[in-house]
Amino acid sequence: MKFLVPYDFTPTTEAALSYAKMLSDNFPGEIELLHIVDKEDKRAVAEKKLSEIANGLQLNAETTASCKVRVGNIFDDISKEANEGHAQLLVMGTH
């Protein structure tokens, strides 16, 4: 199963990521972390931080983690990524 986890480095999204990890124990596959930036010049820093988080995840042997940073806005680009990336489950918190 492919899980998409919009991630903005807040405790709320950390909780969503923990939930996605728990779900992946029963439904292994891929957890993709997604961060949206509003300007291209913010992409590199976000990619580095997100990659560190993805690489540090302790997942079962059948689940992988990946990350993606898009330039845009959360209102449009989360659903675009879910569709384009063929996510089967969107796991996100609320603010």
Coordinates of N, CA, C and O in Angstrom, one line a residue:
M1 N 0.9 -1.2 0.0 CA 0.0 0.0 0.0 C 0.9 1.2 0.0 O 1.9 1.2 0.7
K2 N 0.5 2.3 -0.7 CA 1.2 3.5 -0.7 C 0.5 4.5 0.2 O -0.6 4.9 -0.1
F3 N 1.2 5.0 1.2 CA 0.7 6.0 2.1 C 1.4 7.3 1.7 O 2.6 7.4 1.6
L4 N 0.6 8.4 1.6 CA 1.1 9.7 1.5 C 0.9 10.5 2.8 O -0.2 10.6 3.3
V5 N 2.0 11.0 3.3 CA 1.9 11.8 4.6 C 2.4 13.2 4.3 O 3.6 13.4 4.2
P6 N 1.5 14.2 4.2 CA 1.9 15.6 4.1 C 2.6 15.9 5.4 O 2.1 15.7 6.5
Y7 N 3.8 16.5 5.3 CA 4.6 16.7 6.5 C 5.2 18.1 6.5 O 5.8 18.6 5.6
D8 N 4.9 18.9 7.6 CA 5.4 20.2 7.7 C 6.2 20.5 9.0 O 6.4 21.6 9.5
F9 N 6.8 19.4 9.5 CA 7.7 19.4 10.6 C 7.1 19.9 11.9 O 7.8 20.4 12.8
T10 N 5.8 19.7 12.1 CA 5.1 20.1 13.3 C 4.8 18.8 14.1 O 4.7 17.7 13.5
P11 N 4.5 18.9 15.4 CA 4.0 17.7 16.2 C 2.8 17.0 15.6 O 2.7 15.8 15.6
T12 N 1.9 17.8 15.0 CA 0.7 17.2 14.3 C 1.1 16.3 13.2 O 0.6 15.2 13.1
T13 N 2.0 16.7 12.4 CA 2.4 15.8 11.3 C 3.3 14.7 11.8 O 3.3 13.6 11.1
E14 N 4.0 14.9 12.8 CA 4.8 13.7 13.4 C 3.8 12.7 13.9 O 4.1 11.5 13.7
A15 N 2.7 13.1 14.5 CA 1.7 12.1 14.9 C 1.1 11.4 13.7 O 0.9 10.1 13.8
A16 N 0.8 12.1 12.6 CA 0.3 11.4 11.4 C 1.3 10.4 10.9 O 1.0 9.3 10.5
L17 N 2.6 10.8 10.9 CA 3.6 9.9 10.4 C 3.7 8.6 11.3 O 3.8 7.5 10.8
S18 N 3.6 8.8 12.6 CA 3.5 7.6 13.5 C 2.4 6.7 13.2 O 2.5 5.5 13.3
Y19 N 1.2 7.3 12.9 CA 0.0 6.5 12.6 C 0.3 5.8 11.3 O -0.1 4.6 11.1
A20 N 0.9 6.4 10.3 CA 1.2 5.8 9.0 C 2.1 4.6 9.2 O 2.0 3.5 8.6
K21 N 3.1 4.8 10.1 CA 4.0 3.7 10.4 C 3.3 2.5 11.0 O 3.5 1.3 10.7
M22 N 2.4 2.8 11.9 CA 1.6 1.8 12.6 C 0.7 1.0 11.5 O 0.7 -0.2 11.5
L23 N 0.1 1.8 10.6 CA -0.7 1.1 9.6 C 0.2 0.3 8.7 O -0.3 -0.8 8.2
S24 N 1.4 0.7 8.4 CA 2.3 -0.1 7.5 C 2.7 -1.4 8.1 O 3.1 -2.3 7.4
D25 N 2.5 -1.6 9.4 CA 2.8 -2.9 10.0 C 1.8 -3.9 9.5 O 2.2 -5.1 9.4
N26 N 0.6 -3.5 9.3 CA -0.4 -4.4 8.8 C -0.6 -4.4 7.2 O -1.1 -5.3 6.6
F27 N -0.2 -3.2 6.7 CA -0.4 -3.0 5.2 C 1.0 -2.5 4.7 O 1.1 -1.3 4.4
P28 N 2.0 -3.4 4.5 CA 3.3 -2.9 4.1 C 3.3 -2.3 2.7 O 2.4 -2.6 1.9
G29 N 4.3 -1.5 2.4 CA 4.4 -0.8 1.1 C 5.4 0.3 1.2 O 6.5 0.1 1.5
E30 N 4.9 1.5 0.9 CA 5.7 2.7 0.9 C 5.0 3.8 1.6 O 3.8 4.1 1.5
I31 N 5.8 4.5 2.4 CA 5.4 5.7 3.1 C 6.1 6.9 2.4 O 7.3 6.9 2.4
E32 N 5.4 7.8 1.7 CA 6.0 8.9 1.1 C 5.7 10.2 1.9 O 4.5 10.5 2.1
L33 N 6.7 10.9 2.3 CA 6.6 12.1 3.0 C 6.5 13.2 2.0 O 7.4 13.3 1.1
L34 N 5.6 14.1 2.1 CA 5.4 15.3 1.2 C 5.5 16.6 1.9 O 4.8 16.8 2.9
H35 N 6.4 17.5 1.5 CA 6.4 18.8 2.0 C 6.2 19.8 0.9 O 6.8 19.6 -0.2
I36 N 5.4 20.8 1.1 CA 5.1 21.8 0.1 C 5.8 23.1 0.5 O 5.6 23.6 1.7
V37 N 6.6 23.7 -0.4 CA 7.2 25.0 -0.1 C 6.6 26.0 -1.1 O 6.1 25.7 -2.1
D38 N 6.6 27.3 -0.7 CA 6.0 28.3 -1.5 C 7.0 29.0 -2.5 O 6.5 29.6 -3.4
K39 N 8.3 28.7 -2.3 CA 9.3 29.3 -3.2 C 10.4 28.3 -3.5 O 10.8 27.5 -2.6
E40 N 10.9 28.3 -4.7 CA 11.9 27.4 -5.1 C 13.1 27.4 -4.3 O 13.8 26.4 -4.0
D41 N 13.5 28.6 -3.8 CA 14.7 28.7 -3.0 C 14.6 28.1 -1.6 O 15.6 27.9 -0.9
K42 N 13.5 27.6 -1.2 CA 13.3 26.9 0.0 C 13.4 25.4 -0.2 O 13.4 24.6 0.8
R43 N 13.4 24.9 -1.4 CA 13.3 23.5 -1.7 C 14.5 22.7 -1.1 O 14.3 21.7 -0.5
A44 N 15.7 23.2 -1.3 CA 16.9 22.4 -0.9 C 16.9 22.1 0.6 O 17.2 21.0 1.0
V45 N 16.7 23.2 1.4 CA 16.6 23.0 2.8 C 15.6 22.0 3.2 O 15.8 21.1 4.1
A46 N 14.4 22.1 2.7 CA 13.3 21.2 3.0 C 13.6 19.8 2.6 O 13.3 18.8 3.3
E47 N 14.2 19.6 1.4 CA 14.6 18.3 0.9 C 15.6 17.6 1.9 O 15.5 16.4 2.2
K48 N 16.5 18.4 2.4 CA 17.5 17.8 3.3 C 16.9 17.4 4.6 O 17.1 16.3 5.1
K49 N 16.0 18.2 5.2 CA 15.4 17.9 6.5 C 14.4 16.7 6.3 O 14.4 15.8 7.1
L50 N 13.7 16.7 5.2 CA 12.7 15.6 5.0 C 13.4 14.3 4.7 O 13.0 13.2 5.2
S51 N 14.5 14.4 4.0 CA 15.3 13.2 3.7 C 15.9 12.6 5.0 O 15.9 11.3 5.2
E52 N 16.3 13.4 5.9 CA 16.9 12.9 7.2 C 15.8 12.2 8.0 O 16.0 11.2 8.6
I53 N 14.6 12.8 7.9 CA 13.4 12.1 8.6 C 13.1 10.8 8.0 O 13.0 9.8 8.7
A54 N 13.0 10.8 6.7 CA 12.7 9.5 6.0 C 13.7 8.4 6.2 O 13.4 7.3 6.4
N55 N 15.0 8.8 6.1 CA 16.1 7.9 6.3 C 16.2 7.4 7.8 O 16.7 6.3 8.0
G56 N 15.6 8.1 8.7 CA 15.7 7.7 10.1 C 14.5 6.9 10.6 O 14.5 6.5 11.7
L57 N 13.5 6.7 9.7 CA 12.4 5.9 10.1 C 12.7 4.5 10.4 O 13.5 3.9 9.6
Q58 N 12.2 3.9 11.4 CA 12.4 2.5 11.7 C 11.1 1.8 11.2 O 10.1 1.8 11.9
L59 N 11.2 1.2 10.0 CA 10.1 0.5 9.4 C 10.3 -1.0 9.3 O 11.4 -1.5 9.4
N60 N 9.2 -1.7 9.1 CA 9.3 -3.1 8.9 C 10.1 -3.4 7.6 O 10.2 -2.5 6.8
A61 N 10.5 -4.6 7.5 CA 11.4 -5.0 6.3 C 10.6 -4.9 5.0 O 11.2 -4.7 3.9
E62 N 9.3 -4.8 5.0 CA 8.5 -4.8 3.8 C 8.0 -3.4 3.4 O 7.3 -3.2 2.4
T63 N 8.4 -2.4 4.2 CA 8.0 -1.0 4.0 C 9.2 -0.1 3.7 O 10.2 -0.2 4.4
T64 N 9.1 0.7 2.7 CA 10.1 1.7 2.4 C 9.6 3.1 2.7 O 8.4 3.3 2.7
A65 N 10.5 4.0 2.8 CA 10.2 5.4 2.9 C 10.8 6.3 1.8 O 11.9 6.0 1.4
S66 N 10.1 7.2 1.3 CA 10.6 8.2 0.4 C 10.1 9.6 0.7 O 9.2 9.7 1.6
C67 N 10.6 10.6 0.1 CA 10.2 11.9 0.3 C 10.2 12.7 -1.0 O 10.9 12.4 -1.9
K68 N 9.3 13.8 -0.9 CA 9.2 14.6 -2.1 C 8.9 16.0 -1.6 O 8.1 16.2 -0.6
V69 N 9.5 17.0 -2.2 CA 9.2 18.4 -1.9 C 8.7 19.0 -3.2 O 9.3 18.9 -4.3
R70 N 7.5 19.7 -3.1 CA 6.9 20.4 -4.2 C 6.8 21.8 -3.9 O 6.6 22.2 -2.8
V71 N 6.9 22.6 -5.0 CA 6.7 24.1 -4.9 C 5.2 24.3 -5.3 O 4.8 23.9 -6.3
G72 N 4.5 25.0 -4.4 CA 3.1 25.3 -4.6 C 2.4 25.7 -3.4 O 3.0 26.4 -2.5
N73 N 1.2 25.2 -3.2 CA 0.4 25.4 -2.0 C -0.3 24.2 -1.6 O -0.6 23.3 -2.4
I74 N -0.5 24.1 -0.3 CA -1.0 22.8 0.3 C -2.5 22.5 -0.2 O -2.8 21.4 -0.3
F75 N -3.2 23.6 -0.5 CA -4.6 23.4 -0.9 C -4.7 22.7 -2.3 O -5.7 22.0 -2.5
D76 N -3.8 22.9 -3.2 CA -3.8 22.3 -4.5 C -2.9 21.1 -4.6 O -3.2 20.1 -5.2
D77 N -1.7 21.2 -4.0 CA -0.6 20.2 -4.3 C -0.7 18.9 -3.5 O -0.1 17.9 -4.0
I78 N -1.3 18.9 -2.4 CA -1.4 17.6 -1.7 C -2.3 16.7 -2.5 O -1.9 15.5 -2.8
S79 N -3.4 17.1 -3.0 CA -4.3 16.2 -3.8 C -3.6 15.9 -5.1 O -3.8 14.8 -5.6
K80 N -2.9 16.9 -5.7 CA -2.2 16.6 -7.0 C -1.2 15.4 -6.8 O -1.1 14.5 -7.6
E81 N -0.4 15.5 -5.7 CA 0.6 14.5 -5.5 C -0.1 13.2 -5.2 O 0.4 12.1 -5.6
A82 N -1.2 13.2 -4.4 CA -1.9 11.9 -4.1 C -2.3 11.3 -5.4 O -2.2 10.1 -5.6
N83 N -2.9 12.1 -6.4 CA -3.3 11.5 -7.6 C -2.2 11.1 -8.5 O -2.1 10.0 -9.1
E84 N -1.2 12.0 -8.7 CA -0.1 11.7 -9.6 C 0.8 10.6 -9.1 O 1.4 9.8 -9.8
G85 N 0.9 10.5 -7.8 CA 1.8 9.5 -7.2 C 1.1 8.2 -6.9 O 1.6 7.2 -6.3
H86 N -0.2 8.1 -7.2 CA -1.0 6.9 -7.0 C -1.1 6.5 -5.5 O -1.0 5.3 -5.2
A87 N -1.2 7.4 -4.6 CA -1.3 7.1 -3.2 C -2.6 6.4 -3.0 O -3.7 6.7 -3.5
Q88 N -2.6 5.4 -2.1 CA -3.8 4.7 -1.8 C -4.4 5.1 -0.5 O -5.6 4.9 -0.2
L89 N -3.6 5.8 0.4 CA -4.1 6.3 1.6 C -3.4 7.6 2.0 O -2.2 7.6 2.0
L90 N -4.1 8.6 2.3 CA -3.6 9.9 2.7 C -3.7 10.0 4.2 O -4.8 9.8 4.8
V91 N -2.6 10.1 4.9 CA -2.5 10.1 6.4 C -2.1 11.5 6.8 O -0.9 11.9 6.6
M92 N -3.0 12.3 7.4 CA -2.6 13.7 7.7 C -3.3 14.1 9.0 O -4.4 13.6 9.3
G93 N -2.7 15.0 9.7 CA -3.3 15.6 10.9 C -4.1 16.9 10.5 O -4.1 17.3 9.4
T94 N -4.6 17.5 11.5 CA -5.3 18.7 11.3 C -4.7 19.8 12.3 O -4.2 19.4 13.3
H95 N -4.8 21.0 11.8 CA -4.2 22.1 12.6 C -5.3 22.9 13.2 O -6.4 23.0 12.7

